[in-house]
Structure formats: structure tokens, C-alpha cells
Short mmCIF file of C-alpha atoms in Angstrom, two decimals:
data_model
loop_
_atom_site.label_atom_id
_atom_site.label_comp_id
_atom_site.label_asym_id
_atom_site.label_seq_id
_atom_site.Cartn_x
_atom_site.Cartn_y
_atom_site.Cartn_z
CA UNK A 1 -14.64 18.80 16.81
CA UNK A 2 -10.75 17.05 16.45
CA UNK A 3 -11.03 13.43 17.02
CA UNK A 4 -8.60 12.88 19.91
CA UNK A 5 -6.03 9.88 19.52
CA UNK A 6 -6.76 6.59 21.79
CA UNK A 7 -6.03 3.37 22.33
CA UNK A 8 -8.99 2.32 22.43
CA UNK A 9 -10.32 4.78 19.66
CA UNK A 10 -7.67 3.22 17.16
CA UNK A 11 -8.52 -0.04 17.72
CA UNK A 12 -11.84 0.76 16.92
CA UNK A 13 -10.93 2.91 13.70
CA UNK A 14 -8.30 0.12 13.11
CA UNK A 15 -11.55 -2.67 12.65
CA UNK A 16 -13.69 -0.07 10.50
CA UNK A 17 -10.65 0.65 8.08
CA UNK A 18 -10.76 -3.66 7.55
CA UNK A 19 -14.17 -3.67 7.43
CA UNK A 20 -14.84 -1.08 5.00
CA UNK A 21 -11.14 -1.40 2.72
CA UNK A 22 -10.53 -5.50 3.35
CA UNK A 23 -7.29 -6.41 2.62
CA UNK A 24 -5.92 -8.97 0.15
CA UNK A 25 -4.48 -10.93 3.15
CA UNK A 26 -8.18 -11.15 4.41
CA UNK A 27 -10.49 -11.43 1.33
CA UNK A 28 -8.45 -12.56 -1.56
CA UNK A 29 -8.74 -11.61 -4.72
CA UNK A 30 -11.79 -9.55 -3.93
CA UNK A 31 -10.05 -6.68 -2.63
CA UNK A 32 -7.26 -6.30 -5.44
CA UNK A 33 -7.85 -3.39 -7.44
CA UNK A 34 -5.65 -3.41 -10.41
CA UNK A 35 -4.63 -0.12 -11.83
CA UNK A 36 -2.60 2.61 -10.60
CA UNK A 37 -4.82 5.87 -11.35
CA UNK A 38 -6.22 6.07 -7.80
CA UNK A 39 -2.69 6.31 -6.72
CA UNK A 40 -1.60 8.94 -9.11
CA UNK A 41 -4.45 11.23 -8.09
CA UNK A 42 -4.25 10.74 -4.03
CA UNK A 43 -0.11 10.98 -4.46
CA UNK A 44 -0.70 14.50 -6.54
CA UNK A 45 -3.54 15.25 -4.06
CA UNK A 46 -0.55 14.64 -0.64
CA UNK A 47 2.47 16.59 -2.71
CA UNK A 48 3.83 13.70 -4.30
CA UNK A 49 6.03 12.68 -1.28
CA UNK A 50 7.80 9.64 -2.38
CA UNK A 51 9.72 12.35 -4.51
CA UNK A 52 11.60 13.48 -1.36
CA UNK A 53 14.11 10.11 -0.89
CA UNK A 54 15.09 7.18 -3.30
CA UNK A 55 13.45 3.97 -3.69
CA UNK A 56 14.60 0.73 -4.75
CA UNK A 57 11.68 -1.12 -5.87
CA UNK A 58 11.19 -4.89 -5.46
CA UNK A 59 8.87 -7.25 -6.94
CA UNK A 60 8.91 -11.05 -7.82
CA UNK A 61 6.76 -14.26 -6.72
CA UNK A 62 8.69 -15.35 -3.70
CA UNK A 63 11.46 -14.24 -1.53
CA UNK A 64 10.64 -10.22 -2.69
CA UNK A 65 10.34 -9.84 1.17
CA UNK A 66 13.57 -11.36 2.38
CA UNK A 67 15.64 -9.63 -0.28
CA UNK A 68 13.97 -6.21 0.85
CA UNK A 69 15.03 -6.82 4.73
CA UNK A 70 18.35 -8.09 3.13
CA UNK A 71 19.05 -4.89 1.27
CA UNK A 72 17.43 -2.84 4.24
CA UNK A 73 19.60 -4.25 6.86
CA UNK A 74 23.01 -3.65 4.52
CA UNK A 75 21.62 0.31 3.16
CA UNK A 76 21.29 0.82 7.39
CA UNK A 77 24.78 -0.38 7.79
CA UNK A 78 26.01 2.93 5.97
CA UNK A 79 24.27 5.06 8.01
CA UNK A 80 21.44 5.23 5.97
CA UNK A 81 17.15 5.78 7.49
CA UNK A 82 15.97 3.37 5.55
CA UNK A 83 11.91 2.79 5.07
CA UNK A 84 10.93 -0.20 4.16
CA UNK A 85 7.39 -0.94 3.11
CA UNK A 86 6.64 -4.83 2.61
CA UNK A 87 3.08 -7.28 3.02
CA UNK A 88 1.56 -9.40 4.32
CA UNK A 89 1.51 -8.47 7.93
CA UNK A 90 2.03 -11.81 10.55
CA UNK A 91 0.23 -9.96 13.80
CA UNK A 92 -0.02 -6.06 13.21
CA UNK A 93 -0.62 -4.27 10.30
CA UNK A 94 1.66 -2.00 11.49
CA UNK A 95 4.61 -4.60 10.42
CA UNK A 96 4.01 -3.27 6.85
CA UNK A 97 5.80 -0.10 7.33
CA UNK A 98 9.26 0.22 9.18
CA UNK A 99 12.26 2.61 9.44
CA UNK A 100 15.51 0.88 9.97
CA UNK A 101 18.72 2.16 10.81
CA UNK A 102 22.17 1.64 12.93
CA UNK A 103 20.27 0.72 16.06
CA UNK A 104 17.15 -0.93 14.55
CA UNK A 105 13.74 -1.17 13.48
CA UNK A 106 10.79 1.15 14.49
CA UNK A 107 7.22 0.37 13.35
CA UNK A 108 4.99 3.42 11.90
CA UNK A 109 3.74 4.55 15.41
CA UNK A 110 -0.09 4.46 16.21
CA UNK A 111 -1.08 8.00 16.59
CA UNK A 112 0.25 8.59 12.81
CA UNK A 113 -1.52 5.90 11.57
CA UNK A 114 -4.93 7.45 13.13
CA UNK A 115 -4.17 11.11 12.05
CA UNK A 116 -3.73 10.21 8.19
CA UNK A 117 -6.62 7.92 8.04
CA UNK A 118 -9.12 11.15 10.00
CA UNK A 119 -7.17 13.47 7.81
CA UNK A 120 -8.02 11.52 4.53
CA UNK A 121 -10.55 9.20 5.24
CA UNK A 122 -13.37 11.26 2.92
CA UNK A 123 -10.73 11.49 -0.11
CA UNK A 124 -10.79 7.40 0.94
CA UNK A 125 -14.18 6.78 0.85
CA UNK A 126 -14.64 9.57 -2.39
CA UNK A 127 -11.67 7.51 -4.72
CA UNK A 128 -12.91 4.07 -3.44
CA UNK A 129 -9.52 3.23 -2.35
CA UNK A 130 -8.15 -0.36 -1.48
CA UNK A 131 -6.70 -1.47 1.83
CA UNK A 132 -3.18 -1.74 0.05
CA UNK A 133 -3.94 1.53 -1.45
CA UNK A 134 -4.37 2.90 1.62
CA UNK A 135 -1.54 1.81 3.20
CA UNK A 136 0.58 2.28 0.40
CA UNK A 137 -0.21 6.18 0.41
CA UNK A 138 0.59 5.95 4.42
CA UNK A 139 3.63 4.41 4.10
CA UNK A 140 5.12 7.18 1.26
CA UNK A 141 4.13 10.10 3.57
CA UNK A 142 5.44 8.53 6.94
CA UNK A 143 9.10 8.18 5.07
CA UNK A 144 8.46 11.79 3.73
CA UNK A 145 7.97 13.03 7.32
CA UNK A 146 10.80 11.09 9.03
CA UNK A 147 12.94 12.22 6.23
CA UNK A 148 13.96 8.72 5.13
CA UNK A 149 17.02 8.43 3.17
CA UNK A 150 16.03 6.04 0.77
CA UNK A 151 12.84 3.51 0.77
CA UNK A 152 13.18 -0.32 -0.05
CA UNK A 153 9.75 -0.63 -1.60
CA UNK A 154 7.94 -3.86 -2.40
CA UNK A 155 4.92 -4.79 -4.61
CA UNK A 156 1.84 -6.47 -3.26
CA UNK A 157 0.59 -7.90 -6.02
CA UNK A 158 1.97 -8.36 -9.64
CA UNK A 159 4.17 -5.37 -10.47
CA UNK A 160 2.65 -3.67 -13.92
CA UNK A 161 -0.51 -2.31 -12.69
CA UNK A 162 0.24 -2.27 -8.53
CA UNK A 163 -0.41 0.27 -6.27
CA UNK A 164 3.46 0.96 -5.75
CA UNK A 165 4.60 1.45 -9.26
CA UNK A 166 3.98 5.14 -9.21
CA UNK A 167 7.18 5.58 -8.58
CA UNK A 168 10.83 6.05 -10.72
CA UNK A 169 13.67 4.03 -8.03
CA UNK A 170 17.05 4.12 -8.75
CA UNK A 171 16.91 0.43 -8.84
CA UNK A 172 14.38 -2.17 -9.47
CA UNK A 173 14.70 -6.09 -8.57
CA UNK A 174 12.57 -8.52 -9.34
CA UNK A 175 13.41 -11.75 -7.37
CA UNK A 176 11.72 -14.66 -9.45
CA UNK A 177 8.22 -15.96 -11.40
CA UNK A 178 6.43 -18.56 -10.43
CA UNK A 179 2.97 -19.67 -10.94
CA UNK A 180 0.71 -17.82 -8.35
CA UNK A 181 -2.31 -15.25 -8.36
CA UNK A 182 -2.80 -17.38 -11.78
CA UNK A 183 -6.36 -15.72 -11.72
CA UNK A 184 -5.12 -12.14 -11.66
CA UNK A 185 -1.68 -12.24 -13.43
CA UNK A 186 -1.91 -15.10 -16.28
CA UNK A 187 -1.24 -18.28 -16.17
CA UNK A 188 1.66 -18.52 -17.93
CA UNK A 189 5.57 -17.78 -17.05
CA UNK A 190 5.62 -15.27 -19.77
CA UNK A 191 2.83 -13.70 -18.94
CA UNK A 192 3.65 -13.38 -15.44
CA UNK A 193 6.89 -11.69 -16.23
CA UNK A 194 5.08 -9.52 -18.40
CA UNK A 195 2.98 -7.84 -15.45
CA UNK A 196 6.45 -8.02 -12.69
CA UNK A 197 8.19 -6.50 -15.36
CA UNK A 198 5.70 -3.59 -15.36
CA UNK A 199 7.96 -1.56 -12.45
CA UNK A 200 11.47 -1.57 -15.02
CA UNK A 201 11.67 2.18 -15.73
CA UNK A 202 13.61 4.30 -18.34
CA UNK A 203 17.13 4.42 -17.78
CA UNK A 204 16.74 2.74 -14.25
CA UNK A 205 19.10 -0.59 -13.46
CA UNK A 206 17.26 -3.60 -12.79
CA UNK A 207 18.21 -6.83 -11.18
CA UNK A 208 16.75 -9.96 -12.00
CA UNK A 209 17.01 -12.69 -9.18
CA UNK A 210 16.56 -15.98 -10.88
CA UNK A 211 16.90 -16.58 -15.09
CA UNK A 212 14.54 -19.02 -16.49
CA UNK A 213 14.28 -19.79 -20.38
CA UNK A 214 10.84 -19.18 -20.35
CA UNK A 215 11.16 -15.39 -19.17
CA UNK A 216 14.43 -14.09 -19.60
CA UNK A 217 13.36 -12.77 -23.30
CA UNK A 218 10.61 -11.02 -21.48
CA UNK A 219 13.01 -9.23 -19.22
CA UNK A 220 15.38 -7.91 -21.84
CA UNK A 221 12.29 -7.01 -24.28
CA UNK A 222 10.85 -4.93 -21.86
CA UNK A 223 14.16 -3.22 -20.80
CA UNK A 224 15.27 -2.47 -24.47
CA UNK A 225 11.52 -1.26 -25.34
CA UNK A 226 11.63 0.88 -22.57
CA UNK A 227 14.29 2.72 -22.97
CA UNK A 228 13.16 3.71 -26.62
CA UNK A 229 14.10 5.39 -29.00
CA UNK A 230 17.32 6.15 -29.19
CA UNK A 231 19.00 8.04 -31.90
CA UNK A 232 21.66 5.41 -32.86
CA UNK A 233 19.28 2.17 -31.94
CA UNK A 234 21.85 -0.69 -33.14
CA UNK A 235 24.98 1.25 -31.42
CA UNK A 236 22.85 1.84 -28.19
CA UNK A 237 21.51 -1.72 -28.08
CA UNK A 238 24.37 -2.74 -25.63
CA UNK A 239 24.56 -0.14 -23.76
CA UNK A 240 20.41 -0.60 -23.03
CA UNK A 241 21.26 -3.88 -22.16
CA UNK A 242 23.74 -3.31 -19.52
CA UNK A 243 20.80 -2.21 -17.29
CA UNK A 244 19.79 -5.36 -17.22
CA UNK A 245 21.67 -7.91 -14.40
CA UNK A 246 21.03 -11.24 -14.16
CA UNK A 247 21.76 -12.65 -10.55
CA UNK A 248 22.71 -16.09 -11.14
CA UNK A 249 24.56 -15.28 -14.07
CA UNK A 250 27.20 -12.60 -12.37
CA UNK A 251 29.79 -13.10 -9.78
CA UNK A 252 29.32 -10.37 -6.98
CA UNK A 253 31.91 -8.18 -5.83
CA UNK A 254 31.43 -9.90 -1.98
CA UNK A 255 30.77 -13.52 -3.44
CA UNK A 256 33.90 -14.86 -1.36
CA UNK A 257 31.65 -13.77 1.31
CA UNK A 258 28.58 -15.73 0.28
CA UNK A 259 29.00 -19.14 2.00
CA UNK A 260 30.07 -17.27 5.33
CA UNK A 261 27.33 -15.08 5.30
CA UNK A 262 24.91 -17.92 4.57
CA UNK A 263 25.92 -19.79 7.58
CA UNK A 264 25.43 -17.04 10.03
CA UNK A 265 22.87 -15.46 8.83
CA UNK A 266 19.25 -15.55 11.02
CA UNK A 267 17.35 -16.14 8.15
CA UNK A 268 17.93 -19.74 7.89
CA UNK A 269 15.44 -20.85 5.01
CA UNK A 270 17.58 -22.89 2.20
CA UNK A 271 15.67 -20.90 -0.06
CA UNK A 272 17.78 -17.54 1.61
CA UNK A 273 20.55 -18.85 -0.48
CA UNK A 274 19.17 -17.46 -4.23
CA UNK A 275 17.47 -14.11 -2.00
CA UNK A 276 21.37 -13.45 -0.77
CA UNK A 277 23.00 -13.48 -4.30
CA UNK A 278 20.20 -11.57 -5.45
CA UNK A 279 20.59 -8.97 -2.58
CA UNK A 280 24.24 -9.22 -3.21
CA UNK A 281 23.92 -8.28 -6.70
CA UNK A 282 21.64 -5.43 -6.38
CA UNK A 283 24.15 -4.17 -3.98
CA UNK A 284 27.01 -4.11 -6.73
CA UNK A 285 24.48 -2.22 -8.84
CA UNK A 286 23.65 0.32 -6.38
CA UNK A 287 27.51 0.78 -5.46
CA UNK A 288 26.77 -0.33 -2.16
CA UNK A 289 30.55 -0.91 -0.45
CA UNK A 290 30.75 -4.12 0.77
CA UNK A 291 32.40 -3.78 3.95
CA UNK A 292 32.51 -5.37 7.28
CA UNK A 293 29.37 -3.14 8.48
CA UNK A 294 27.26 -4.15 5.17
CA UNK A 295 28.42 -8.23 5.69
CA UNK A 296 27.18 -8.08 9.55
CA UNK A 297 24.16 -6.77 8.24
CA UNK A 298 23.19 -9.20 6.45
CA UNK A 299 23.90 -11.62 8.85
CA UNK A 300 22.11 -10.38 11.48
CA UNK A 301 19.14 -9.35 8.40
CA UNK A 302 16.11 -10.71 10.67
CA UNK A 303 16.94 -9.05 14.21
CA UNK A 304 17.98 -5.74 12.29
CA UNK A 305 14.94 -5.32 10.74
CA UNK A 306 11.75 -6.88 12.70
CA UNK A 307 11.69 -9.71 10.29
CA UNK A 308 9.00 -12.60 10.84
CA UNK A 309 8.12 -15.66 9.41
CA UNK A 310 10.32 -16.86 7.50
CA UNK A 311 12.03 -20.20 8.43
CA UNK A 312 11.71 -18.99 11.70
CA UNK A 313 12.46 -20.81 15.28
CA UNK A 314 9.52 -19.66 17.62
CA UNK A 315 9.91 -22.31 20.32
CA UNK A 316 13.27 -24.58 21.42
CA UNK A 317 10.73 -26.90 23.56
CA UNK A 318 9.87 -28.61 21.37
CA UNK A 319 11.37 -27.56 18.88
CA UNK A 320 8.85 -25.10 16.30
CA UNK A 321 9.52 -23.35 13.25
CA UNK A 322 7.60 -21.66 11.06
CA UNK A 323 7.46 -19.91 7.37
CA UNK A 324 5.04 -18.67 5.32
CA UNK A 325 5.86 -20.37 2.19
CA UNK A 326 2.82 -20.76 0.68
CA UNK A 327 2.67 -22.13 -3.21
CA UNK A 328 4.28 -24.68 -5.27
CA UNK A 329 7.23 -22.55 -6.13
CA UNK A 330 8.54 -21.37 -2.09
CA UNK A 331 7.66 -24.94 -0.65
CA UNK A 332 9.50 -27.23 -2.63
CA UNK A 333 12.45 -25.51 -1.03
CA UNK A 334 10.96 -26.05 2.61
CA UNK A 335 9.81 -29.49 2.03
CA UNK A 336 13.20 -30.80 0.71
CA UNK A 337 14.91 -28.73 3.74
CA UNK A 338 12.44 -30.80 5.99
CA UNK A 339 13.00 -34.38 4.50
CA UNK A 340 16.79 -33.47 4.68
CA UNK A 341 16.56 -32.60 7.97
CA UNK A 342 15.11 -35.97 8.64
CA UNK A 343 16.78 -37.74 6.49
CA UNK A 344 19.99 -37.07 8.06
CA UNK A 345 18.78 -37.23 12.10
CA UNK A 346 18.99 -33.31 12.83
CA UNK A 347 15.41 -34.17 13.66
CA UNK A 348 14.24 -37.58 15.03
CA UNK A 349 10.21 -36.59 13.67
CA UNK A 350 8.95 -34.53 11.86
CA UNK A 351 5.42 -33.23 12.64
CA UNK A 352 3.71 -31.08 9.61
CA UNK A 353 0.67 -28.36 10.95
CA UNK A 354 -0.25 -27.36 7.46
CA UNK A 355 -3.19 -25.19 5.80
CA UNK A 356 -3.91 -23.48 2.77
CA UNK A 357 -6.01 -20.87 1.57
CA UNK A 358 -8.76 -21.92 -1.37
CA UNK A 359 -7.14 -19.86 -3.89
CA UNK A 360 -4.07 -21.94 -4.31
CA UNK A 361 -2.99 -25.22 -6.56
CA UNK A 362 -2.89 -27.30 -3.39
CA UNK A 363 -2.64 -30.19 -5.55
CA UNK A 364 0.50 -28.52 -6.65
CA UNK A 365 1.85 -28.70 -3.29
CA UNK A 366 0.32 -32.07 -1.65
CA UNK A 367 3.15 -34.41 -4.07
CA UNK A 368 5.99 -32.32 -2.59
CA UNK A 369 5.14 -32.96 0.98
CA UNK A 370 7.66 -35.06 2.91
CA UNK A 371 6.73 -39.06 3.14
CA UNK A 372 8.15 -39.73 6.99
CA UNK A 373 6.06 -36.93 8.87
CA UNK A 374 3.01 -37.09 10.85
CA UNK A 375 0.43 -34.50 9.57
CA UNK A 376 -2.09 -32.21 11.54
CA UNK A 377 -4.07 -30.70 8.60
CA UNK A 378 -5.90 -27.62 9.62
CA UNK A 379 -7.41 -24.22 8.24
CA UNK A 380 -7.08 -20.77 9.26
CA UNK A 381 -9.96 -17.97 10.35
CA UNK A 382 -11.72 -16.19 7.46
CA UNK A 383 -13.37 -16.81 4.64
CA UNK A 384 -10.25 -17.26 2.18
CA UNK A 385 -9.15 -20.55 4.12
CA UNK A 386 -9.68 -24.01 2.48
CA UNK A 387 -11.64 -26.01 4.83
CA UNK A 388 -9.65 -28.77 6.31
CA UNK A 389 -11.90 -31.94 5.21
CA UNK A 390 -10.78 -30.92 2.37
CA UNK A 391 -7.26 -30.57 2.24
CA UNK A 392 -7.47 -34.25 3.97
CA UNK A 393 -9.29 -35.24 1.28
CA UNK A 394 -6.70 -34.30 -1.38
CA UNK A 395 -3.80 -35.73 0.82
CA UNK A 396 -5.47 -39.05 0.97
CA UNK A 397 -6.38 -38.91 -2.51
CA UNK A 398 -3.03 -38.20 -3.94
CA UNK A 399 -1.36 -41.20 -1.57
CA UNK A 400 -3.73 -43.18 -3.06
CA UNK A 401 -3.31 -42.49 -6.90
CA UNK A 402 0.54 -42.45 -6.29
CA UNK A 403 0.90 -45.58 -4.34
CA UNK A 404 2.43 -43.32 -1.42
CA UNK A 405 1.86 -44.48 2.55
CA UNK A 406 -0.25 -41.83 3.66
CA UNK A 407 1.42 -42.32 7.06
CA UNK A 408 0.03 -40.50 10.33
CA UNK A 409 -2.80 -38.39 9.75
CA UNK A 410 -4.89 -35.94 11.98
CA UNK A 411 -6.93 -33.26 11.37
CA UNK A 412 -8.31 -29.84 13.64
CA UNK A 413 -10.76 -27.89 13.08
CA UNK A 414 -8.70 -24.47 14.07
CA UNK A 415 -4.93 -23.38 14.32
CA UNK A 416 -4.86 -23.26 18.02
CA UNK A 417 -5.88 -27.26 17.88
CA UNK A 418 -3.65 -28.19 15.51
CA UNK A 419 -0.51 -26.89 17.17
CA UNK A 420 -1.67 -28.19 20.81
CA UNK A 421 -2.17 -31.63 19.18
CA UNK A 422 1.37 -31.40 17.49
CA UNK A 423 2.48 -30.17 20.85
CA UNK A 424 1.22 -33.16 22.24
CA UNK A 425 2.94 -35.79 19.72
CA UNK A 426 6.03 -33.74 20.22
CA UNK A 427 5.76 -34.33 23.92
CA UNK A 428 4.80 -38.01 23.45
CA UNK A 429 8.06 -38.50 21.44
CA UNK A 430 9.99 -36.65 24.25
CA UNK A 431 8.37 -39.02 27.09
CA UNK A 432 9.39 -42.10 25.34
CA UNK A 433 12.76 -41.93 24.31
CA UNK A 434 14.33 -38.93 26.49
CA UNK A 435 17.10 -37.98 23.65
CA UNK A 436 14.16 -37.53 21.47
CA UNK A 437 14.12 -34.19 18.95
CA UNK A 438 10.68 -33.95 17.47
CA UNK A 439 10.68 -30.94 15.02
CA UNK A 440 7.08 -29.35 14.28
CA UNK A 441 6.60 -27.30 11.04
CA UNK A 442 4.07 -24.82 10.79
CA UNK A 443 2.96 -23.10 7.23
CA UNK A 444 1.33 -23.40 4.29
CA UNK A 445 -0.23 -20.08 4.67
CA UNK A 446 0.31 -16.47 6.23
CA UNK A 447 -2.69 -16.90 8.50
CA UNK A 448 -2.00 -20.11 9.65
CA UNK A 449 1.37 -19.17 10.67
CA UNK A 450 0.25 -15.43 11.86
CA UNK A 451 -2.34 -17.49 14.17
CA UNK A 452 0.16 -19.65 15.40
CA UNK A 453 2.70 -16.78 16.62
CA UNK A 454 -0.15 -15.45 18.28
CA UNK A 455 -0.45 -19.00 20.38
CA UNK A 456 3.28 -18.57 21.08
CA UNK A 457 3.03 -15.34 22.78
CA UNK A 458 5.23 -13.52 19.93
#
């Protein structure tokens, strides 16, 4: 007998599927299954359906997700159905796996999601599949049946040997390195590059975000070796290399439009300023016009496209913003935002809700943090979260060895304490000097922020 769609029946298959496939976002390292021939063999076993549209394929250690929205929002501008497949997720799973177009964004709807997990949940349990697996497989079909156009894909982890790089785009872009996932990808630059270089393709145009001396050479290796042999080598050399596009070393066609678009835009993260020249660039490669429709866009990149959590205002009273930033290489770019936001009175304090998950250089992160804040330390739910006595610990460790004030200090046991008590030095502020603008931060971690929305009725 047909298992008949509910709401209350998805839920419940929704739990089993995170149960039984746990997700990177929940487990950590635990669930990542390197290697791509799962993939192969399910994608020969559906018909191969990412064959039916175009990709663009996006990888990098920060700011792959805000450069996919970017380039989603401008490819809907032309009248494109656009899928766009990205991770984490801040609230529902769902989130991973849009279709964007003139009038919007549309999340993969329920009922689909419960028909191709009944309809393949043996060849699941039979391949051993991951959750990212999973819903990589789901999210290739669903643009096959809606008859996408083309599909901004992202990696979830790495790039080489990821679930996603079964497929030949017409463009990839890879955003940045940074040290993260040390355990899984190396611990190096280099050999970082080495695995996000794994989705350059023969003959396919790729766009490198940021140039660094320690990784450019790894770039152009990998895009001369791949497109190897040719019959005249030293009079093809050049034009092998002209796949390759640096972002910060060109000036794109719509750079006079740059600074404009910066100012307007919804994304408002200082960091967005390196993601917009690299989504700028890719555009130029793709032969994406530049017009009025593609510049609004990108303005309007967040709203367009669903896009959360990223430098992102969830409250005006007080005043609450949140981002997901979560290692050394995305929060240096927050923090300095924040302590120039102080600095300069946009705020009058600064209130820092911050947690981290076990797995990353906290230490790293603690020297960057803003001196003239009060702190609410805190962890997430789930096992991957660093427990807050500790991250205390390592703040007050680090003021000490550096000579630094450790300032205001509290601590809470769970999100939902953290942001009432920041809610309630926010209000304190307010009460005693009524021209008072308190600004809270929330971040350090997906889960801490996607728990916080959640508070905030998002």
C-alpha cells in the first residue's frame, strides 16, 4: 500500500531521514563521506538529470553562499528559472534547495521531498548514502522536473571529492581558502586549494575569487594539467590559461557599478564587498549582460532569493543582527565591521552573543574579538557545540596572556538565555540614557544563529 503524503507523516519521515543520514550541520565530521562513487551510481540509477540544464558550480571557504544568491538573483533577472542548491540550512532543510526567478524564490515543496525519499529510500539505505548525498540527488531531480534553466550549484564540503562534483558546469568559481575543516581537507593553504580545485573541469572557465601567493600556483597547475594534452603544448599554454580569471586581478565590465551596488545592496556584510567582484566577474565570464535588470538584482540579492543569515537585521528594537560567520577567516571581517561600528558611534554598545562549535580554532578567533563589547558566551543544541565554560575559559585566558581588559562578561547555558539576557542589557542601556543605540551581535556558529531566528519568530 502507497504511503499517502501528510503533514504530520513528513514531519515524522523528516526526523527518521536525520536520524538515520545525520547531517554535517548536526554531527560534524562524522557524517562526511568523502568520495563521489555513491553519487555516480544513484545519478546513473535516476537518468542522470543534472544533464538536462547548466550548472555553474561554486566552491570556496567562505562567502561560496552569498556569491551563489548573487549570481542567482542577476541569472533570474534575464528571465532565467534558476535552481539554486546551497548548505547549511538556518530553520528548514528545505532552504537548501530553491528555484528563483522574475518574481522570486520558491522552496522545494513538501510533498516532493516525501515522494523521492519513499521512492528511493531502499536504494538509500542499500548505497549507505549521506544526508548531503541525499539531498544532493533531491535537489538535481527537482531542477530536472521544474525544467530549470540553469542551476547555481554549491559544494558542501571541500570541492575534489564532494558529493556535487559529478557534474561538468559551464562555469566554476571558487570564492577563497582559508583554514577550515583542517581535519578533512589539510592543513595547509596549498593543500586546501588542492581539494577546492577538484570541481575545475576540461575546457570549463573558472573564476577564482580571492589570489593569495600561497595558492594561486595551485590554481593555474590544476587548470593547465587538466586540460592535457594538447597537440602543440607550448603554443596552447596561453590559451589554457585564459580559462583561468582571477577576481581581484580584472576590472569587470560593470565595475563603475560596484560602489553603487555595494551601498544598496541587502546584503550588508563588509565582507559582501570581495563576494560582489567575484560575482561580478563570473558574470563577464558567463556573458551575462550587465544591464539595469542584472544591477537591481544584485541589489535586492537577499529578498530575491530567500537569503538568511548573513549580516542580517532580525530586530530594529533593539537593534539585532546576525551572521553565520563562523572561523578565523569570515570573522575578522565581522569583528572589524563591529569595532568600526563602535568606534565611530553608529552604535553606542555593542553586546556580543557568541558560540562555537568544538571543531573549530576558537583560539583563532577569541584575539580578533572586539575590546569595548559586553559578551554573553553561550553554546548551541547538539552534540557538535563547544560547551560554554569553556569558551569562557579561553576568553579569560587569552585577556590574561595578552594583557587585554576582559571587560563585561556573562555566560548562558542555552541560546534562548543568552539573547534574553542581551535583550535585557540592551534594554538597560535604552532605560538610562533614552537616545541610547545598543547593537547586539549574534554568531559564531550556524546553530547559534539558526536558534536565535527561531526566538525571533523568523
Amino acid at each position: 500500500m502507497d504511503k499517502i503524503f501528510s503533514e504530520s507523516e513528513y514531519e515524522l519521515m523528516l526526523s527518521k531521514l536525520f536520524v538515520r543520514f545525520p547531517s554535517f550541520q548536526k554531527v560534524g565530521s562524522g557524517a562526511y563521506k568523502p568520495g563521489i562513487a555513491n553519487m555516480e551510481f544513484f545519478d546513473q540509477l535516476a537518468g542522470h538529470p543534472h544533464r538536462q540544464y547548466k550548472l555553474i558550480h561554486v566552491a570556496g571557504t567562505n562567502g561560496k553562499g552569498s556569491v551563489s544568491n548573487m549570481l542567482t538573483s542577476a541569472l533570474a533577472s534575464q528571465g532565467l528559472k534558476v535552481g539554486l542548491y546551497t548548505s547549511p540550512h538556518i530553520l528548514d532543510f528545505r532552504e537548501r534547495m530553491r528555484v528563483v526567478d522574475e518574481n522570486g524564490f520558491t522552496l522545494i515543496p513538501k510533498d516532493y521531498v516525501w515522494n523521492f525519499v519513499n521512492q528511493w529510500q531502499e536504494t538509500f539505505d542499500h548505497l549507505d548514502m549521506s544526508f548531503f548525498e541525499i539531498t544532493t540527488a533531491m535537489a538535481l531531480s527537482w531542477f530536472a522536473e521544474v525544467k530549470a534553466d540553469v542551476v547555481v550549484l554549491e559544494t558542501g564540503l571541500g570541492g575534489r571529492l564532494d558529493s556535487t562534483n559529478i557534474v561538468t558546469p559551464v562555469l566554476s568559481v571558487i570564492t577563497n581558502i582559508g583554514l577550515d575543516h583542517c581535519d578533512m581537507l589539510g592543513e595547509t593553504l596549498p593543500e586546501i586549494a588542492f581539494e577546492k580545485a577538484g570541481i575545475i573541469k576540461p575546457k570549463v572557465p573558472v573564476v577564482i575569487g580571492e589570489s593569495h601567493p600561497e595558492t594561486d600556483s595551485v590554481f593555474e597547475r590544476k587548470v593547465l594539467y587538466t586540460n592535457l594534452p594538447e597537440p602543440d603544448f607550448m603554443g596552447s599554454r596561453t590559451a589554457i590559461m585564459s580559462l583561468l580569471t582571477f577576481a581581484d586581478k580584472v576590472e569587470p565590465s560593470c565595475w563603475d557599478r560596484h560602489e553603487e551596488v555595494l551601498a544598496q545592496m541587502d546584503l550588508k556584510g563588509e565582507y559582501q564587498r570581495k563576494n560582489l567582484r567575484t560575482a561580478m566577474a563570473a558574470m563577464d565570464v558567463l556573458g551575462l549582460p550587465v544591464d539595469e535588470a542584472a544591477v537591481t538584482a544584485l541589489k535586492h540579492t537577499a529578498k530575491r532569493t530567500g537569503f538568511h543569515g548573513r549580516w542580517e537585521k532580525i530586530s530594529d528594537d533593539p537593534w539585532v543582527i546576525c551572521d553565520i560567520g563562523h572561523n578565523e577567516h569570515g570573522l575578522k571581517y565581522n569583528f572589524s565591521q563591529l569595532a568600526k561600528m563602535r568606534a565611530e558611534g553608529e552604535c553606542s554598545q555593542l553586546i556580543i552573543v557568541y558560540g562555537s562549535v568544538a571543531d573549530k580554532d576558537v583560539d583563532a578567533v577569541i584575539h580578533l574579538m572586539p575590546e569595548d563589547a559586553v559578551y554573553v558566551f553561550t553554546q548551541a543544541q547538539g552534540k557538535r557545540a563547544l560547551q560554554v565554560d569553556e569558551v569562557v575559559a579561553r576568553y579569560l585566558a587569552f585577556c590574561e596572556a595578552s594583557g587585554r581588559e576582559a571587560g563585561v562578561v556573562h555566560s548562558a547555558g542555552t541560546v534562548v538565555e543568552a539573547v534574553r539576557l542581551a535583550q535585557e542589557i540592551a534594554a538597560s542601556s535604552m532605560a538610562a540614557a533614552p537616545d541610547a543605540r545598543p547593537l547586539i551581535y549574534i554568531g559564531g556558529s550556524t546553530y547559534v544563529v539558526s536558534e536565535a531566528v527561531a526566538i525571533f519568530g523568523l
